[in-house]
XYZ file of C-alpha atoms in Angstrom:
633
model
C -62.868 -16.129 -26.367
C -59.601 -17.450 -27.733
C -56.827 -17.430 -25.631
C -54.056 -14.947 -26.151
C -50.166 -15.657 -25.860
C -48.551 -12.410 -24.157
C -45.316 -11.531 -25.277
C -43.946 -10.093 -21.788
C -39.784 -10.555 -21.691
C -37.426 -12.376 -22.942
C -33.306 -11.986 -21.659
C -30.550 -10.350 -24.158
C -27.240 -9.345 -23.103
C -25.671 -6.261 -24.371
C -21.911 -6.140 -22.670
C -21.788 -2.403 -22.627
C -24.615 0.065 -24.260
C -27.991 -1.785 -25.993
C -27.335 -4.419 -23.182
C -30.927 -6.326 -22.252
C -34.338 -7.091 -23.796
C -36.435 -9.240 -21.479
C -38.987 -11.393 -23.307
C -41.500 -13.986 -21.750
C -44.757 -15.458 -22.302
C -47.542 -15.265 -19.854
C -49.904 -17.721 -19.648
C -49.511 -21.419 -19.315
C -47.369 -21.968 -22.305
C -44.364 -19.678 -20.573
C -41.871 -22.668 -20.282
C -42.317 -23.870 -23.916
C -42.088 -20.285 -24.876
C -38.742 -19.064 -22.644
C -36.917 -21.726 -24.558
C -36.897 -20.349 -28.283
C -34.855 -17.414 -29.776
C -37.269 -14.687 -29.941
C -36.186 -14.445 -33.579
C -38.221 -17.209 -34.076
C -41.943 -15.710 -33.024
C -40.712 -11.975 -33.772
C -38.997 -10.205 -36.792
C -36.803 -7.154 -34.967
C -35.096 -4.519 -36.502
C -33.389 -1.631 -34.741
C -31.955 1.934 -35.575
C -29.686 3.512 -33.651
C -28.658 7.048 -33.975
C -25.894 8.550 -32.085
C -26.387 12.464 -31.559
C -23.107 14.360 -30.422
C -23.431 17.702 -29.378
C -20.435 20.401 -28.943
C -19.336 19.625 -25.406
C -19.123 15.764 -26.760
C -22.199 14.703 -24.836
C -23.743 11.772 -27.026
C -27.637 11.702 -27.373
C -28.408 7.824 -27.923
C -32.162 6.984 -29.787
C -32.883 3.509 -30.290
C -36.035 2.832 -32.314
C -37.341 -0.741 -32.576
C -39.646 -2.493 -34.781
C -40.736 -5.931 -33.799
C -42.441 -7.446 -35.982
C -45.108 -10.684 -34.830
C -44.200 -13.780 -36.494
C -47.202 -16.020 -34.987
C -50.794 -14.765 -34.770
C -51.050 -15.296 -30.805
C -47.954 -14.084 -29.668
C -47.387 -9.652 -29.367
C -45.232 -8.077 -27.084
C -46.371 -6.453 -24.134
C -43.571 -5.183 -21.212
C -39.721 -4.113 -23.054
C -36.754 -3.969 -20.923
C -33.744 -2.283 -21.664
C -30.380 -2.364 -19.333
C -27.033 -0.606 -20.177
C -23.857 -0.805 -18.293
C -23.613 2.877 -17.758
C -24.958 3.963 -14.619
C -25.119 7.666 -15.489
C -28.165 8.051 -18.231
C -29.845 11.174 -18.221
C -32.938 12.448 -20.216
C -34.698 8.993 -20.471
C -37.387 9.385 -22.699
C -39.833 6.544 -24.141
C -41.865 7.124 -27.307
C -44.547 5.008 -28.423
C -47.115 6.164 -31.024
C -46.654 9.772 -30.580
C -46.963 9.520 -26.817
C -44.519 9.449 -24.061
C -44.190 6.976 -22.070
C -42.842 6.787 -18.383
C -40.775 4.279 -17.939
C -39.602 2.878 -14.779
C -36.255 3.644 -14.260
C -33.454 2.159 -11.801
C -30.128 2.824 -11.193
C -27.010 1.414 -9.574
C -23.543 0.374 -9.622
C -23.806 -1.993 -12.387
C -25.638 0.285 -14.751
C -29.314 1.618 -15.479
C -32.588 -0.174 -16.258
C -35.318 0.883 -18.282
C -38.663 -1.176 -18.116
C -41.486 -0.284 -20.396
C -45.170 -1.552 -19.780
C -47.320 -1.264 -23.266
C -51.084 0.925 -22.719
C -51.583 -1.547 -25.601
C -51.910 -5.090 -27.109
C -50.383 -5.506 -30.880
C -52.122 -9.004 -32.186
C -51.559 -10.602 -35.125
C -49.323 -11.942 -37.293
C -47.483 -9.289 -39.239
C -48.190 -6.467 -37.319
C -45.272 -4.425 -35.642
C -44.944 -2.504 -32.762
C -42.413 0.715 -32.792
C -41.075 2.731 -30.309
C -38.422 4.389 -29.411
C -35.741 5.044 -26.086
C -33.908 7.982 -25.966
C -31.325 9.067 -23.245
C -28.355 11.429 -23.167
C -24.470 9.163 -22.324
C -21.520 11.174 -21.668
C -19.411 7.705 -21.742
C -19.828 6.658 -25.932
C -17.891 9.990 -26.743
C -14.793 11.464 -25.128
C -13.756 15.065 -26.425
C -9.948 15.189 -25.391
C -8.406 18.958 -26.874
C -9.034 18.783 -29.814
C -10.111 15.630 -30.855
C -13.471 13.751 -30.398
C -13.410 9.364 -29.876
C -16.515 7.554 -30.425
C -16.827 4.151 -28.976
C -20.216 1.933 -29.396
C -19.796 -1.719 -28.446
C -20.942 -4.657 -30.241
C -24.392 -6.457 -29.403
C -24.942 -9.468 -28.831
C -23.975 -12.748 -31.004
C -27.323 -13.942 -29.784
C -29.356 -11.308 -31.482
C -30.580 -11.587 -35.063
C -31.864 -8.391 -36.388
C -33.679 -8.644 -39.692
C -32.523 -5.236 -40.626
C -29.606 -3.045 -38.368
C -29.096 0.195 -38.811
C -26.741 3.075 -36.734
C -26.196 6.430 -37.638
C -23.356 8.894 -36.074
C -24.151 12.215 -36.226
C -21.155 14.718 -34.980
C -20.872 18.758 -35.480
C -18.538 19.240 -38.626
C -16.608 21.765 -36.064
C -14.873 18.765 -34.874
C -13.210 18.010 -38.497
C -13.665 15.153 -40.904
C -13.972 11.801 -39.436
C -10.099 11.192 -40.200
C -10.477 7.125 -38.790
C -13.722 4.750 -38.538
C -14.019 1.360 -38.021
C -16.015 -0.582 -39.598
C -15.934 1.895 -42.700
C -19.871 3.737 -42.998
C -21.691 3.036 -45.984
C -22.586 6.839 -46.495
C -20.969 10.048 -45.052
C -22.582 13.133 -46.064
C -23.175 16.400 -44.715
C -26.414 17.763 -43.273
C -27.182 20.808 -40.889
C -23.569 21.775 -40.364
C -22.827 18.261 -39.303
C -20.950 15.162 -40.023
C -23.420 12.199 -40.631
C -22.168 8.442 -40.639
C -24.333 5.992 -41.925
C -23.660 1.990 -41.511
C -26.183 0.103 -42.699
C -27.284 -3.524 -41.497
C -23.482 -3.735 -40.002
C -25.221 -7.192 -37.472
C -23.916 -5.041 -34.274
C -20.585 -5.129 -34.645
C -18.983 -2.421 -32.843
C -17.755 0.827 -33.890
C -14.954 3.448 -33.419
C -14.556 6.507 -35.315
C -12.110 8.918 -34.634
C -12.736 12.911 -35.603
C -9.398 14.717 -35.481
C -5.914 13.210 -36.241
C -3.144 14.619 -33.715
C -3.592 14.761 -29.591
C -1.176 17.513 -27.938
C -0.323 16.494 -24.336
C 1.763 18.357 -21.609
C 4.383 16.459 -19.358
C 5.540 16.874 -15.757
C 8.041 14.037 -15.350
C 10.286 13.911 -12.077
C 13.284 10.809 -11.859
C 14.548 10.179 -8.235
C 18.157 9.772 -8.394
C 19.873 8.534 -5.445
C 23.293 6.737 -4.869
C 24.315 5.395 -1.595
C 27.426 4.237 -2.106
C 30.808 5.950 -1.231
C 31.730 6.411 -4.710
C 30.497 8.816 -7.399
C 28.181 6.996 -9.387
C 26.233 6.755 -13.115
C 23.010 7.072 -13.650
C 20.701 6.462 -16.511
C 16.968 7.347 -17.059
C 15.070 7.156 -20.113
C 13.055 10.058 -21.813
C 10.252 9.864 -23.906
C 11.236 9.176 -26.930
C 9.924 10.407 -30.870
C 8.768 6.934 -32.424
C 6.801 6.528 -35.814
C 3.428 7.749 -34.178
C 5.334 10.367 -31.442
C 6.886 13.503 -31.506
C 8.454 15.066 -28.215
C 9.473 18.523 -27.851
C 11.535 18.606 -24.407
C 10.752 22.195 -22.907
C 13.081 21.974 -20.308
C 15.067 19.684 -18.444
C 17.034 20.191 -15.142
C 19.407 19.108 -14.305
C 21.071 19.234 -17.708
C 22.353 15.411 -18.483
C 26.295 14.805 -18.723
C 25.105 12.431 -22.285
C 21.873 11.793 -23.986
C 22.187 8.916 -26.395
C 19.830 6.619 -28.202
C 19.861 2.656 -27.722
C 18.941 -0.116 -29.862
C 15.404 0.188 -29.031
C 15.003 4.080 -29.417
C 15.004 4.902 -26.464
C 16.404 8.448 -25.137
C 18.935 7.594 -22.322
C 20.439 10.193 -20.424
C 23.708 10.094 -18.171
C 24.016 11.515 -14.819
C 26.826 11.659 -12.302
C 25.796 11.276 -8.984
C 27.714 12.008 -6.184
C 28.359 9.799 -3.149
C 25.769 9.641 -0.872
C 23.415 12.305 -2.629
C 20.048 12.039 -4.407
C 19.193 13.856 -7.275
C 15.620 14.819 -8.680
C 15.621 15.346 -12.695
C 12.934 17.369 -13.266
C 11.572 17.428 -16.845
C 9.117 19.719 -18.838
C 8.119 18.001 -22.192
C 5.036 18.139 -24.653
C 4.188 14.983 -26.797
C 2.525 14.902 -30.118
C 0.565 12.085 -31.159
C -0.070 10.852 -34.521
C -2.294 8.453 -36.120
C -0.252 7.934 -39.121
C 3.392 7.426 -39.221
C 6.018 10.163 -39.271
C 7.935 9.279 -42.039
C 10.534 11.779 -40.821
C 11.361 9.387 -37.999
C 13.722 6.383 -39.402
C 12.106 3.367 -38.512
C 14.584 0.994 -36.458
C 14.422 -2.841 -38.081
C 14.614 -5.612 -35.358
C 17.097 -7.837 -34.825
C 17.007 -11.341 -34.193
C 16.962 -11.078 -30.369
C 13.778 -9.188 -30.791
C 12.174 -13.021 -31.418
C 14.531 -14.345 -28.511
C 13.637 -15.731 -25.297
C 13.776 -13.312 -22.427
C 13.239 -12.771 -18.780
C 9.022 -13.029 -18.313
C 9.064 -14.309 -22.335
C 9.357 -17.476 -21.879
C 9.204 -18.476 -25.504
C 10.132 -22.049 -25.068
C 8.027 -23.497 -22.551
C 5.730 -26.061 -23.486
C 2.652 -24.559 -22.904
C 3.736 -21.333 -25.245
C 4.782 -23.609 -27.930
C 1.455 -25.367 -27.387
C -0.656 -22.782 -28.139
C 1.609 -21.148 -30.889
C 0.690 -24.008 -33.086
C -3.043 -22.304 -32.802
C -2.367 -18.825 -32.636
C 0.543 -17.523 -34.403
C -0.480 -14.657 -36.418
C -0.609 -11.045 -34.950
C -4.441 -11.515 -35.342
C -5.412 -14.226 -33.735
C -2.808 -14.446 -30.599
C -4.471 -11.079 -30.123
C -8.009 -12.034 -29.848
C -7.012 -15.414 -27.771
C -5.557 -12.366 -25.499
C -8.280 -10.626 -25.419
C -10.812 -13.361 -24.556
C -8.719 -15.572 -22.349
C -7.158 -12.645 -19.713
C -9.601 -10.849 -17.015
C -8.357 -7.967 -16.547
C -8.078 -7.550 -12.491
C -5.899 -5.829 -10.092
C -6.208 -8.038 -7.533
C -3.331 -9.798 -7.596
C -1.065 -6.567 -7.498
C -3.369 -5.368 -4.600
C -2.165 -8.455 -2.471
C 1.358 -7.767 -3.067
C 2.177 -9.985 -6.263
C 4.889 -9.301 -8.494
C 4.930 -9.561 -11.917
C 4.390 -12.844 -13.671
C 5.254 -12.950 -16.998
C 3.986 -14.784 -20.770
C 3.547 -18.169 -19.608
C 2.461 -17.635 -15.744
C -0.081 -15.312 -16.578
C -1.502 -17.874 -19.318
C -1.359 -20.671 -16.351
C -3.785 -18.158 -14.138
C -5.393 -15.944 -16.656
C -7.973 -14.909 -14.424
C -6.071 -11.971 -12.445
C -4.405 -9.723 -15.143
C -3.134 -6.268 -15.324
C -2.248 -4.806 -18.589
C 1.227 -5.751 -18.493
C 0.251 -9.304 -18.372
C -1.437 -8.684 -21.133
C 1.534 -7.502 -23.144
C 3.882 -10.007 -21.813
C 1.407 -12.626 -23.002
C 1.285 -11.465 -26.434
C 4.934 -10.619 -26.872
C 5.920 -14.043 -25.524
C 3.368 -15.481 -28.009
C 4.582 -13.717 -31.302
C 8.143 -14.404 -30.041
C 7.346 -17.978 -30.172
C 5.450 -17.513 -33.462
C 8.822 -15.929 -34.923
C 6.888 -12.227 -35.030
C 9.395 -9.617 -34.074
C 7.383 -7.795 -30.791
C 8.572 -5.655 -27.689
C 6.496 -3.819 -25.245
C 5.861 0.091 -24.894
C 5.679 1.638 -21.451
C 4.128 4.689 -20.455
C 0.851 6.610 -20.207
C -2.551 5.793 -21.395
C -4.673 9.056 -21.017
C -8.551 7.986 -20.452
C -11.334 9.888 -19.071
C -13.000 6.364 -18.020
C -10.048 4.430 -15.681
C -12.339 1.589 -15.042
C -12.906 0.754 -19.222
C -9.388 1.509 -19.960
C -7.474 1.120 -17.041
C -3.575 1.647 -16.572
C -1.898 -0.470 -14.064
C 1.742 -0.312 -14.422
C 3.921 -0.499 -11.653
C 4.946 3.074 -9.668
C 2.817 6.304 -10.850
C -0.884 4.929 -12.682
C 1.349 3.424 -15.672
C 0.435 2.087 -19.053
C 1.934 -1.009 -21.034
C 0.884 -2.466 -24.545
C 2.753 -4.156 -27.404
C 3.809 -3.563 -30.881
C 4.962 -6.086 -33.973
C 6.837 -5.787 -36.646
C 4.960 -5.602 -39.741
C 7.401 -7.081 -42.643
C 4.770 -6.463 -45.576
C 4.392 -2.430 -44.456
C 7.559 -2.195 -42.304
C 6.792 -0.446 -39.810
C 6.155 -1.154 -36.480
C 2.487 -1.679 -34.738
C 1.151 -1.284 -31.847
C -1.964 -2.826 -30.286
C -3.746 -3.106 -26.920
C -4.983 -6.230 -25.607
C -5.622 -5.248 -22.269
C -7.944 -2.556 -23.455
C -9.654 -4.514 -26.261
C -10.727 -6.812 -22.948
C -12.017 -3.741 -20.774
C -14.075 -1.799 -23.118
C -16.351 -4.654 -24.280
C -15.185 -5.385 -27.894
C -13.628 -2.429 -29.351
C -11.013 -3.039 -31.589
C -7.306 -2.000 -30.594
C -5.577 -4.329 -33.195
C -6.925 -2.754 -36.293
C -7.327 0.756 -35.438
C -5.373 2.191 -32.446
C -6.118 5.821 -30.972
C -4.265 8.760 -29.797
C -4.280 8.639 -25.799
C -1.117 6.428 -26.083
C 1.908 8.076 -24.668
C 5.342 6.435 -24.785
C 7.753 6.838 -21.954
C 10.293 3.563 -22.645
C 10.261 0.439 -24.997
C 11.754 -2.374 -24.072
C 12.597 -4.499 -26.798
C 16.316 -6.321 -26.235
C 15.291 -6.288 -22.477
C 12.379 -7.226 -20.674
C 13.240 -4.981 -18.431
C 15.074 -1.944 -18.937
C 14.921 0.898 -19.394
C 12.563 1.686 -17.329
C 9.735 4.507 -17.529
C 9.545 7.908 -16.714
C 7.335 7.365 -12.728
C 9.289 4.057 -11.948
C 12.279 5.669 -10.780
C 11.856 6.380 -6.950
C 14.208 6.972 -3.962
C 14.356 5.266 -0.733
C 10.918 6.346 1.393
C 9.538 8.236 -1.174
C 7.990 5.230 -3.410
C 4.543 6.891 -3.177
C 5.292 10.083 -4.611
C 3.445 10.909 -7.685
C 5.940 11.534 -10.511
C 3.828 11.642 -13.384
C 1.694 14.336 -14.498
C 0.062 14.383 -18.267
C -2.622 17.145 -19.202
C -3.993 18.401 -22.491
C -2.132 20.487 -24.793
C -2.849 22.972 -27.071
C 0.036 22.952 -29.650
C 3.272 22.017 -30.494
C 6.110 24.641 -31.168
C 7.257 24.391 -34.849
C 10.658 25.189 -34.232
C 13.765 25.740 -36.612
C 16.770 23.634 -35.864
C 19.906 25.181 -34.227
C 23.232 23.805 -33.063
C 26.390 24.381 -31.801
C 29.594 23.327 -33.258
C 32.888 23.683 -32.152
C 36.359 22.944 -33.142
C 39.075 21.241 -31.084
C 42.661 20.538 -32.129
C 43.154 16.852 -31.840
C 45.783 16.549 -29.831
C 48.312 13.451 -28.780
C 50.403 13.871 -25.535
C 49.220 17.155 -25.173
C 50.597 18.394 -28.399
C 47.993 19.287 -31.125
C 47.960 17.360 -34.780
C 48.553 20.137 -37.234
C 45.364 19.819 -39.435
C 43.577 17.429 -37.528
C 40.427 18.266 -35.716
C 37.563 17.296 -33.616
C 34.381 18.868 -34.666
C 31.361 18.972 -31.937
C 27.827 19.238 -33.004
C 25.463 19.728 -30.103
C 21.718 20.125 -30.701
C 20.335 23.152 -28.625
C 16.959 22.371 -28.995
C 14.395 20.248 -27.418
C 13.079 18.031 -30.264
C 15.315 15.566 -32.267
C 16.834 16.020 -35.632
C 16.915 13.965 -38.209
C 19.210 12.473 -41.457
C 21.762 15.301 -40.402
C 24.173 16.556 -42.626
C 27.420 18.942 -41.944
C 28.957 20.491 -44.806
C 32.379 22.569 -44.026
C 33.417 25.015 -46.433
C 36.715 27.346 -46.245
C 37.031 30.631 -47.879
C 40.496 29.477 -48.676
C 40.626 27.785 -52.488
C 43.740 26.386 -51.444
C 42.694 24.556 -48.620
C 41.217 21.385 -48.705
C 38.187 19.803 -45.663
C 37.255 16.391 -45.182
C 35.491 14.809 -41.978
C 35.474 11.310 -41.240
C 31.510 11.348 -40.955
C 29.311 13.862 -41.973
C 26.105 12.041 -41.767
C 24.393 11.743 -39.205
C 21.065 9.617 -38.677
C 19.451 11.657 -35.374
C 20.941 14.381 -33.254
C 18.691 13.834 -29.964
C 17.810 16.963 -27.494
C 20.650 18.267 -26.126
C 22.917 15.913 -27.837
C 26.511 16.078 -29.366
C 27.900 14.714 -32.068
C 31.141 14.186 -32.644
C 33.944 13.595 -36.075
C 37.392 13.926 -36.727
C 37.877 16.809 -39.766
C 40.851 17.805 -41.389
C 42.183 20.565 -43.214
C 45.506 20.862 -45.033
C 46.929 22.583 -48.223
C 46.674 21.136 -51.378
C 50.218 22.336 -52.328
C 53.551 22.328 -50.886
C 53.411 25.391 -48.651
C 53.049 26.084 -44.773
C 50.070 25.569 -42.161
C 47.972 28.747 -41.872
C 44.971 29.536 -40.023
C 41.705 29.355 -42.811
C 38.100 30.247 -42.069
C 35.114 27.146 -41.931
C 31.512 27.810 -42.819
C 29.445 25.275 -40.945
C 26.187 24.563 -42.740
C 23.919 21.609 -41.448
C 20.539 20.696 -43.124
C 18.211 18.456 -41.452
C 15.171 16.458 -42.469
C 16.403 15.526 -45.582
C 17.578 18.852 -46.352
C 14.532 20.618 -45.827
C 15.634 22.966 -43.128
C 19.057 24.102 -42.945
C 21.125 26.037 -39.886
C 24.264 28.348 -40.924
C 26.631 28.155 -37.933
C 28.740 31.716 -37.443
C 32.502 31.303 -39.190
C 35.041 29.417 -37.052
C 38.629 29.128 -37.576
C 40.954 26.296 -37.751
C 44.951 26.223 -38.282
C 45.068 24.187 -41.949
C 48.209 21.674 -41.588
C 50.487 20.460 -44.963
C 49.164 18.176 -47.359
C 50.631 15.396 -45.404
C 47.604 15.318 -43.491
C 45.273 13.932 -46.166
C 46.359 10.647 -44.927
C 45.595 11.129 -41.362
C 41.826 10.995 -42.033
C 41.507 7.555 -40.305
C 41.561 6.547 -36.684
C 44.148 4.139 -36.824
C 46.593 6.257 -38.970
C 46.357 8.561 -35.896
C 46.733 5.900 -33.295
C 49.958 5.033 -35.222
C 50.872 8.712 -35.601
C 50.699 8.649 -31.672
C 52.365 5.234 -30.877
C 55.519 6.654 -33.576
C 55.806 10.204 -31.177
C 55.958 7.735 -28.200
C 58.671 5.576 -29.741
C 60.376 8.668 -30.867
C 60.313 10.048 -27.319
C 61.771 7.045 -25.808
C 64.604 6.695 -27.728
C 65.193 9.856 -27.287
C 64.577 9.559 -23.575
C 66.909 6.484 -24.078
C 69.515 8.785 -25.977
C 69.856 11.284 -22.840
C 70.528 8.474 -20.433
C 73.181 7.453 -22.425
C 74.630 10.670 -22.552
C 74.388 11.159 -19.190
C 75.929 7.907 -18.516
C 78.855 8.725 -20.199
């Protein structure tokens, strides 16, 4: 009888989901055997459908046909091991039967080993079957949004043909981003069906739904020690091109809330000596996956490609390795494959280490390592890039961990794109953790922004980070699902002041306060003033303004005076301000203001009042020097 090669296992790796196919050969020609691809003996091609059903539990059949190359070697034992150590529903299918498979699970994951009733010989004849098993890990259904995630395979493996499918309920909306794009989407049975054919196991992402709602519980820990009343500043999440914030409440209510080179929302407290103070803030965030065009985009300045504190731009081993890697792109994927991600080194006690450190001893790396590495890097490279603090909301901590400093934090950077100006942000700490997938090319919507620092390395510093003496382990943070976002209509308060100058009021001359008395941010802000007087004539020194923050006010100098020879009276103003580019519009109640003679057109400017005020304290001195004379005499 001739003597048979058995095709028994041979080892693949799949990082996260296909992960292993065992092949050996049995009889005394194992060792030559073990040693060649089994591309070489076999022809394999694989399908790979990916069910999801309306709870966002994914249904994963893989169907194999391998194909015998040589006329003595078939395939006789199949092995398959995943990552995931939570399969349900295993089910093997071979030639209309099913098989039992021997199953085993731990820590590390879940094996399936298959042992064939059969023996497939000779060359060109295949053997199909099929392994079926239900993953609540590929898909995460987060409000109203559903994320798909299937990781790459295996460089090793060549598949003759490769073929995935992504079938999702069409009650879940239109796949709005996927990555690599599907050859086919059609409709069939009421669902969504994505089709990428022969796409060599490259991994995928597709995204079904295109805003995330999320609900904030923020608390800052205020304290001051000192025997003096003192200032402090905390920043709030702030709108950026893929964020919108609507601030429900905040308490207590800030003396200032201002915005800083970076965009940031800082607000100003007074605290007194020798008190603490909790802010306590109530906030929803809306996140986008395409810009806001709404939101004005803030350009960087030079010192955004500056050395800084943990950005060590100029150290020799930075400007080493930017003569390799300095495009976005590729200092990305050096990231991404030279960092392990590991908290050990924050467990013992260790501080933060910064660009260059971090790339010395890559093997202990949180994800603000991560960030510092690849800002330092573009810095060096001359790419504008800053780094984005905050929350990353995942139902799986251990493939997309956040490790920040204080409450369970997030970091990741963002460059400046010149040719599409806008800024971008990536994730090279989760691109390392979830086995492949892609967070430079297509980022998601569990990305919440708390503080960007940009000009610092430093400051400001995130909503969770600010804690008071003994209280460091206090949870601060607290971000759940949303269900909308209040479309609100814009409305302010405006008042006018007299300007005065030693206590006596300009005749004419004005300050005008604007204060926004909602929670959400305004933008490209106009105030128009019209009097109900033909007479009288209204100018403002600035009427524009670019954002009017939560809570905010806004100040300008306005004037009002006759435009003939006659004497101040008291005309009515019409406040109007339009927003958004003048597509909403608030009409303020009438206020009135005491008009002053035309004299005052020429006190528009700053500096003509400063000199109006400087010639009433000359005049009073003189005349102050004119009464001691008298009295002298």
């Amino acid at each position: 009888m001739k003597q048979m090669l058995r095709f028994v296992t041979y080892f693949f790796r799949h990082i996260l989901a296909l992960a292993t196919l065992y092949l050996v050969l049995s009889t005394a020609s194992v060792a030559t055997a073990q040693t060649k691809n089994p591309t070489e003996n076999f022809d394999i091609s694989l399908t790979s459908t990916y069910t999801v059903d309306a709870v966002g539990v994914t249904k994963v059949k893989h169907t194999f046909d391998i194909t015998n190359k040589e006329p003595t070697i078939f395939l006789t034992q199949y092995a398959l091991k995943t990552s995931y150590p939570e399969l349900k529903n295993v089910i093997v299918r071979y030639n209309d039967d099913v098989l039992i498979p021997n199953v085993v699970q731990d820590d590390t994951g879940t094996s399936i080993a298959i042992d064939f009733p059969d023996e497939v010989v000779g060359q060109g004849k295949t053997r199909t079957f099929s392994i079926e098993y239900s993953n609540t890990n590929l898909s995460t259904l987060a409000g109203s949004v559903l994320e798909m995630h299937i990781p790459e395979l295996p460089e090793a493996v060549v598949y003759k043909k490769h073929e995935s499918k992504i079938i999702v309920p069409e009650s879940f909306g239109y796949p709005s981003r996927v990555n690599p794009e599907p050859q086919v989407v059609e409709t069939s049975n009421n669902a969504f069906v994505l089709t990428f054919q022969n796409n060599k196991g490259s991994a995928i992402t597709a995204l079904f739904g295109n805003t995330q709602i999320y609900s904030l519980t923020l608390r800052y820990q205020l304290e001051n020690s000192t025997s003096g009343t003192a200032l402090a500043q905390i920043a709030l999440p702030p709108d950026t091109s893929y964020q919108r914030i609507h601030i429900h409440s905040i308490d207590p209510t800030p003396d200032s809330v201002k915005k800083d080179s970076d965009g940031n929302w800082i607000a100003t407290y007074q605290i007194a000596p020798t008190s603490a103070t909790n802010v306590h803030v109530q906030a929803l965030a809306r996140i986008t996956l395409e810009p806001n065009l709404n939101v004005p985009i803030l350009k960087p300045s030079s010192r955004l490609v500056s050395k800084n504190e943990y950005w060590e731009t100029d150290s020799a081993l930075i400007q080493d390795l930017v003569r390799q890697y300095n495009t976005p792109k590729s200092i990305y994927d050096y990231i991404v494959k030279t960092l392990t991600y590991s908290t050990s080194y924050l467990d013992k006690g260790g501080t933060r280490l910064g660009g260059t450190k971090i790339l010395q001893n890559p093997e202990a790396a949180v994800c603000q390592d991560f960030s510092d590495a690849f800002v330092t890097l573009a810095r060096a490279a001359n790419i504008p890039a800053r780094l984005n603090l905050g929350y990353g909301y995942a139902e799986n901590s251990s493939l997309r961990p956040s490790s920040f400093q204080g409450d369970v934090l997030h970091a990741w950077p963002e460059y400046w794109d010149e040719t599409k100006q806008l800024w971008i942000p990536v994730d090279p700490t989760w691109g390392n953790t979830t086995g492949g997938i892609d967070y430079f090319n297509q980022f998601d919507l569990n990305h919440i922004v708390f503080a960007i620092n940009g000009e610092s390395s430093t400051t400001p510093y995130p909503a969770g980070s600010y804690k008071s003496n003994g209280n460091e382990a206090a949870q601060d943070v607290s971000v759940s699902l949303g269900t909308s976002f209040p479309e609100i209509e814009p409305q302010f308060s405006v008042t006018i002041q007299p300007k005065r100058v030693f206590g006596i009021p300009l005749p004419g001359v004005s300050t005008l306060s604007v204060q926004n008395e909602t929670g959400q941010a305004w933008y490209n802000a106009q105030v128009q003033l019209k009097s109900d007087d033909t007479s009288s004539v209204v100018k403002s020194s600035l009427t524009d303004f670019s954002v009017i923050l939560p809570y905010e006010i806004k100040t300008t100098t306005v004037t009002t005076y006759q435009n003939t020879i006659s004497l101040p009276k008291t005309v009515t103003l019409y406040p109007t301000i339009t927003v958004q580019n003048g597509t909403l519009s608030y009409d303020h109640q009438p206020i009135e203001v005491s008009s002053g003679p035309k004299i005052v057109e020429y006190i528009t400017d700053q500096t003509v009042i400063v000199a109006l005020a400087a010639s009433s304290v000359v005049l009073a001195l003189i005349a102050g020097s004119l009464l001691v004379l008298r009295q002298r005499r």
